[in-house]
């Protein structure tokens, strides 16, 4: 028990404090950021692959039992993980790096596992491709229209894999 508490406090000490922007609720932001650090599988995958992020910022707005906002972690290589949420059930997780994402196979596997763990049945056999500027977006969608789950892969004009996101909006 003591060792677990010591490990938790050591990891919390290594994590950057989150800066609240847009006059958000700083205490709610700190709680949400710590929840992500402790429980989010993609965040944990990225820390294992890239080390600890150097920056954290976000904005949480609380009003009458409703919590809306975003939290963003930035790594020294300029990769960014952002979570967005809006009551009652809208959620988006996006990881990006303008110079191209590292470990694309492992990252895609982590997102597959993450989606399945959230109960999203993404159909990975049917890509939906569309041009976006000079690049391309490839979407994989949940077969359940009530879930409205989508994993989106974005490629730049040089075909570099620059972002991956998961969104849920029932």
PDB file of C-alpha atoms in Angstrom:
ATOM      1  CA  UNK A   1       0.000   0.000   0.000  1.00  0.00           C
ATOM      2  CA  UNK A   2       2.765   2.425   0.966  1.00  0.00           C
ATOM      3  CA  UNK A   3       4.781   1.515  -2.145  1.00  0.00           C
ATOM      4  CA  UNK A   4       1.749   2.155  -4.381  1.00  0.00           C
ATOM      5  CA  UNK A   5       1.154   5.543  -2.737  1.00  0.00           C
ATOM      6  CA  UNK A   6       4.836   6.418  -3.125  1.00  0.00           C
ATOM      7  CA  UNK A   7       4.764   5.394  -6.801  1.00  0.00           C
ATOM      8  CA  UNK A   8       1.612   7.452  -7.407  1.00  0.00           C
ATOM      9  CA  UNK A   9       3.085  10.525  -5.736  1.00  0.00           C
ATOM     10  CA  UNK A  10       6.327  10.129  -7.702  1.00  0.00           C
ATOM     11  CA  UNK A  11       4.465   9.926 -11.016  1.00  0.00           C
ATOM     12  CA  UNK A  12       2.280  12.901 -10.048  1.00  0.00           C
ATOM     13  CA  UNK A  13       5.396  14.901  -9.177  1.00  0.00           C
ATOM     14  CA  UNK A  14       6.893  14.139 -12.613  1.00  0.00           C
ATOM     15  CA  UNK A  15       3.715  15.230 -14.423  1.00  0.00           C
ATOM     16  CA  UNK A  16       3.393  18.892 -15.331  1.00  0.00           C
ATOM     17  CA  UNK A  17       0.679  20.884 -13.609  1.00  0.00           C
ATOM     18  CA  UNK A  18      -2.138  21.841 -15.959  1.00  0.00           C
ATOM     19  CA  UNK A  19      -2.605  25.490 -16.806  1.00  0.00           C
ATOM     20  CA  UNK A  20      -6.233  26.562 -16.887  1.00  0.00           C
ATOM     21  CA  UNK A  21      -7.122  28.787 -19.844  1.00  0.00           C
ATOM     22  CA  UNK A  22     -10.308  30.611 -20.840  1.00  0.00           C
ATOM     23  CA  UNK A  23     -11.280  31.229 -17.189  1.00  0.00           C
ATOM     24  CA  UNK A  24     -11.968  27.540 -16.669  1.00  0.00           C
ATOM     25  CA  UNK A  25     -12.307  25.770 -13.335  1.00  0.00           C
ATOM     26  CA  UNK A  26      -8.696  25.057 -12.289  1.00  0.00           C
ATOM     27  CA  UNK A  27      -9.629  22.455  -9.647  1.00  0.00           C
ATOM     28  CA  UNK A  28     -11.840  20.548 -12.113  1.00  0.00           C
ATOM     29  CA  UNK A  29      -9.031  20.708 -14.686  1.00  0.00           C
ATOM     30  CA  UNK A  30      -6.499  19.282 -12.216  1.00  0.00           C
ATOM     31  CA  UNK A  31      -8.891  16.448 -11.347  1.00  0.00           C
ATOM     32  CA  UNK A  32      -9.620  15.627 -15.007  1.00  0.00           C
ATOM     33  CA  UNK A  33      -5.912  15.762 -15.934  1.00  0.00           C
ATOM     34  CA  UNK A  34      -5.070  13.383 -13.073  1.00  0.00           C
ATOM     35  CA  UNK A  35      -7.896  11.046 -14.141  1.00  0.00           C
ATOM     36  CA  UNK A  36      -6.400  10.933 -17.644  1.00  0.00           C
ATOM     37  CA  UNK A  37      -2.895  10.323 -16.289  1.00  0.00           C
ATOM     38  CA  UNK A  38      -4.096   7.495 -14.053  1.00  0.00           C
ATOM     39  CA  UNK A  39      -6.773   5.814 -16.203  1.00  0.00           C
ATOM     40  CA  UNK A  40      -6.448   6.634 -19.903  1.00  0.00           C
ATOM     41  CA  UNK A  41      -4.899   3.847 -21.977  1.00  0.00           C
ATOM     42  CA  UNK A  42      -3.782   6.098 -24.831  1.00  0.00           C
ATOM     43  CA  UNK A  43      -2.105   8.528 -22.436  1.00  0.00           C
ATOM     44  CA  UNK A  44      -0.290   5.612 -20.775  1.00  0.00           C
ATOM     45  CA  UNK A  45       0.757   4.227 -24.183  1.00  0.00           C
ATOM     46  CA  UNK A  46       2.160   7.641 -25.163  1.00  0.00           C
ATOM     47  CA  UNK A  47       4.066   8.051 -21.891  1.00  0.00           C
ATOM     48  CA  UNK A  48       5.583   4.615 -22.377  1.00  0.00           C
ATOM     49  CA  UNK A  49       6.522   5.440 -25.984  1.00  0.00           C
ATOM     50  CA  UNK A  50       7.534   9.105 -25.594  1.00  0.00           C
ATOM     51  CA  UNK A  51       8.195   9.762 -21.919  1.00  0.00           C
ATOM     52  CA  UNK A  52       6.267  12.294 -19.864  1.00  0.00           C
ATOM     53  CA  UNK A  53       4.661  15.279 -21.561  1.00  0.00           C
ATOM     54  CA  UNK A  54       6.255  18.639 -20.890  1.00  0.00           C
ATOM     55  CA  UNK A  55       3.113  20.753 -20.908  1.00  0.00           C
ATOM     56  CA  UNK A  56      -0.511  20.429 -19.874  1.00  0.00           C
ATOM     57  CA  UNK A  57      -3.292  22.955 -20.389  1.00  0.00           C
ATOM     58  CA  UNK A  58      -7.026  22.957 -20.683  1.00  0.00           C
ATOM     59  CA  UNK A  59     -10.344  24.419 -19.758  1.00  0.00           C
ATOM     60  CA  UNK A  60     -13.166  22.848 -17.773  1.00  0.00           C
ATOM     61  CA  UNK A  61     -16.490  24.619 -17.417  1.00  0.00           C
ATOM     62  CA  UNK A  62     -18.922  23.298 -14.833  1.00  0.00           C
ATOM     63  CA  UNK A  63     -22.537  24.397 -14.729  1.00  0.00           C
ATOM     64  CA  UNK A  64     -25.487  22.652 -13.045  1.00  0.00           C
ATOM     65  CA  UNK A  65     -24.115  19.073 -13.059  1.00  0.00           C
ATOM     66  CA  UNK A  66     -22.747  19.508 -16.590  1.00  0.00           C
ATOM     67  CA  UNK A  67     -19.032  19.393 -17.332  1.00  0.00           C
ATOM     68  CA  UNK A  68     -17.651  20.539 -20.678  1.00  0.00           C
ATOM     69  CA  UNK A  69     -14.079  21.144 -21.657  1.00  0.00           C
ATOM     70  CA  UNK A  70     -10.766  19.928 -22.928  1.00  0.00           C
ATOM     71  CA  UNK A  71      -7.372  18.833 -21.655  1.00  0.00           C
ATOM     72  CA  UNK A  72      -4.221  18.915 -23.780  1.00  0.00           C
ATOM     73  CA  UNK A  73      -0.820  17.330 -23.138  1.00  0.00           C
ATOM     74  CA  UNK A  74       2.193  18.310 -25.251  1.00  0.00           C
ATOM     75  CA  UNK A  75       5.415  16.291 -25.512  1.00  0.00           C
ATOM     76  CA  UNK A  76       8.884  17.702 -26.253  1.00  0.00           C
ATOM     77  CA  UNK A  77       8.664  16.320 -29.835  1.00  0.00           C
ATOM     78  CA  UNK A  78       5.632  18.626 -30.317  1.00  0.00           C
ATOM     79  CA  UNK A  79       3.139  15.809 -30.376  1.00  0.00           C
ATOM     80  CA  UNK A  80      -0.172  16.652 -28.726  1.00  0.00           C
ATOM     81  CA  UNK A  81      -2.868  14.565 -27.063  1.00  0.00           C
ATOM     82  CA  UNK A  82      -6.145  16.392 -26.617  1.00  0.00           C
ATOM     83  CA  UNK A  83      -9.346  15.147 -25.041  1.00  0.00           C
ATOM     84  CA  UNK A  84     -12.601  17.044 -25.489  1.00  0.00           C
ATOM     85  CA  UNK A  85     -15.870  16.284 -23.751  1.00  0.00           C
ATOM     86  CA  UNK A  86     -19.284  17.809 -23.672  1.00  0.00           C
ATOM     87  CA  UNK A  87     -22.318  16.657 -21.733  1.00  0.00           C
ATOM     88  CA  UNK A  88     -24.191  14.498 -22.020  1.00  0.00           C
ATOM     89  CA  UNK A  89     -22.053  11.986 -23.951  1.00  0.00           C
ATOM     90  CA  UNK A  90     -19.817  13.622 -26.563  1.00  0.00           C
ATOM     91  CA  UNK A  91     -16.136  12.680 -26.350  1.00  0.00           C
ATOM     92  CA  UNK A  92     -13.143  13.134 -28.637  1.00  0.00           C
ATOM     93  CA  UNK A  93      -9.550  11.998 -28.203  1.00  0.00           C
ATOM     94  CA  UNK A  94      -6.979  13.233 -30.730  1.00  0.00           C
ATOM     95  CA  UNK A  95      -3.238  12.645 -30.979  1.00  0.00           C
ATOM     96  CA  UNK A  96      -1.257  14.633 -33.543  1.00  0.00           C
ATOM     97  CA  UNK A  97       2.222  15.602 -34.614  1.00  0.00           C
ATOM     98  CA  UNK A  98       2.789  17.841 -37.655  1.00  0.00           C
ATOM     99  CA  UNK A  99       6.096  16.111 -38.496  1.00  0.00           C
ATOM    100  CA  UNK A 100       4.365  12.718 -38.575  1.00  0.00           C
ATOM    101  CA  UNK A 101       3.375  10.298 -35.858  1.00  0.00           C
ATOM    102  CA  UNK A 102       5.958   7.862 -34.576  1.00  0.00           C
ATOM    103  CA  UNK A 103       5.272   4.135 -34.201  1.00  0.00           C
ATOM    104  CA  UNK A 104       2.165   4.219 -36.430  1.00  0.00           C
ATOM    105  CA  UNK A 105       1.452   0.464 -36.209  1.00  0.00           C
ATOM    106  CA  UNK A 106       1.666   0.417 -32.424  1.00  0.00           C
ATOM    107  CA  UNK A 107      -0.356   3.624 -32.172  1.00  0.00           C
ATOM    108  CA  UNK A 108      -3.131   2.230 -34.368  1.00  0.00           C
ATOM    109  CA  UNK A 109      -3.165  -0.987 -32.302  1.00  0.00           C
ATOM    110  CA  UNK A 110      -3.468   1.099 -29.116  1.00  0.00           C
ATOM    111  CA  UNK A 111      -6.430   3.008 -30.584  1.00  0.00           C
ATOM    112  CA  UNK A 112      -8.076  -0.258 -31.653  1.00  0.00           C
ATOM    113  CA  UNK A 113      -7.763  -1.597 -28.114  1.00  0.00           C
ATOM    114  CA  UNK A 114      -8.935   1.712 -26.654  1.00  0.00           C
ATOM    115  CA  UNK A 115     -12.064   1.791 -28.853  1.00  0.00           C
ATOM    116  CA  UNK A 116     -12.921  -1.821 -28.038  1.00  0.00           C
ATOM    117  CA  UNK A 117     -12.441  -1.120 -24.334  1.00  0.00           C
ATOM    118  CA  UNK A 118     -15.000   1.686 -24.581  1.00  0.00           C
ATOM    119  CA  UNK A 119     -17.519  -0.655 -26.207  1.00  0.00           C
ATOM    120  CA  UNK A 120     -17.100   0.769 -29.701  1.00  0.00           C
ATOM    121  CA  UNK A 121     -17.237  -1.827 -32.489  1.00  0.00           C
ATOM    122  CA  UNK A 122     -15.258  -0.081 -35.205  1.00  0.00           C
ATOM    123  CA  UNK A 123     -15.453  -1.770 -38.604  1.00  0.00           C
ATOM    124  CA  UNK A 124     -11.763  -1.785 -39.511  1.00  0.00           C
ATOM    125  CA  UNK A 125     -12.489  -3.560 -42.829  1.00  0.00           C
ATOM    126  CA  UNK A 126     -14.311  -0.644 -44.474  1.00  0.00           C
ATOM    127  CA  UNK A 127     -12.254   2.552 -44.781  1.00  0.00           C
ATOM    128  CA  UNK A 128     -14.049   5.748 -45.806  1.00  0.00           C
ATOM    129  CA  UNK A 129     -11.531   7.969 -47.612  1.00  0.00           C
ATOM    130  CA  UNK A 130     -11.838  11.608 -48.529  1.00  0.00           C
ATOM    131  CA  UNK A 131      -9.471  14.313 -49.670  1.00  0.00           C
ATOM    132  CA  UNK A 132      -8.776  17.060 -47.165  1.00  0.00           C
ATOM    133  CA  UNK A 133      -6.829  19.929 -48.630  1.00  0.00           C
ATOM    134  CA  UNK A 134      -3.663  18.384 -50.063  1.00  0.00           C
ATOM    135  CA  UNK A 135      -3.943  15.402 -47.726  1.00  0.00           C
ATOM    136  CA  UNK A 136      -6.375  12.608 -47.000  1.00  0.00           C
ATOM    137  CA  UNK A 137      -8.620  11.503 -44.148  1.00  0.00           C
ATOM    138  CA  UNK A 138      -9.481   7.841 -43.663  1.00  0.00           C
ATOM    139  CA  UNK A 139     -12.389   7.094 -41.342  1.00  0.00           C
ATOM    140  CA  UNK A 140     -13.387   3.814 -39.754  1.00  0.00           C
ATOM    141  CA  UNK A 141     -16.868   3.806 -38.255  1.00  0.00           C
ATOM    142  CA  UNK A 142     -18.823   1.897 -35.655  1.00  0.00           C
ATOM    143  CA  UNK A 143     -21.509  -0.291 -37.197  1.00  0.00           C
ATOM    144  CA  UNK A 144     -23.958   0.824 -34.486  1.00  0.00           C
ATOM    145  CA  UNK A 145     -25.496   4.117 -35.672  1.00  0.00           C
ATOM    146  CA  UNK A 146     -26.610   4.840 -32.103  1.00  0.00           C
ATOM    147  CA  UNK A 147     -22.990   4.890 -30.942  1.00  0.00           C
ATOM    148  CA  UNK A 148     -21.686   7.159 -33.712  1.00  0.00           C
ATOM    149  CA  UNK A 149     -18.098   6.116 -33.002  1.00  0.00           C
ATOM    150  CA  UNK A 150     -15.424   7.085 -35.523  1.00  0.00           C
ATOM    151  CA  UNK A 151     -11.667   6.621 -35.707  1.00  0.00           C
ATOM    152  CA  UNK A 152     -10.123   9.135 -38.096  1.00  0.00           C
ATOM    153  CA  UNK A 153      -6.609   8.917 -39.551  1.00  0.00           C
ATOM    154  CA  UNK A 154      -5.210  12.070 -41.173  1.00  0.00           C
ATOM    155  CA  UNK A 155      -2.375  12.113 -43.699  1.00  0.00           C
ATOM    156  CA  UNK A 156      -0.660  15.264 -44.982  1.00  0.00           C
ATOM    157  CA  UNK A 157       0.256  16.074 -48.586  1.00  0.00           C
ATOM    158  CA  UNK A 158       3.459  14.014 -48.228  1.00  0.00           C
ATOM    159  CA  UNK A 159       1.402  10.997 -47.045  1.00  0.00           C
ATOM    160  CA  UNK A 160       2.757  11.332 -43.506  1.00  0.00           C
ATOM    161  CA  UNK A 161       0.401  10.033 -40.825  1.00  0.00           C
ATOM    162  CA  UNK A 162      -0.094  13.230 -38.776  1.00  0.00           C
ATOM    163  CA  UNK A 163      -3.100  12.589 -36.545  1.00  0.00           C
ATOM    164  CA  UNK A 164      -5.446   9.946 -35.213  1.00  0.00           C
ATOM    165  CA  UNK A 165      -8.657  10.590 -33.362  1.00  0.00           C
ATOM    166  CA  UNK A 166     -11.549   8.738 -31.792  1.00  0.00           C
ATOM    167  CA  UNK A 167     -14.894  10.430 -31.387  1.00  0.00           C
ATOM    168  CA  UNK A 168     -18.153   9.307 -29.830  1.00  0.00           C
ATOM    169  CA  UNK A 169     -21.330  11.357 -30.225  1.00  0.00           C
ATOM    170  CA  UNK A 170     -24.515   9.359 -29.661  1.00  0.00           C
TER     171      UNK A 170
END
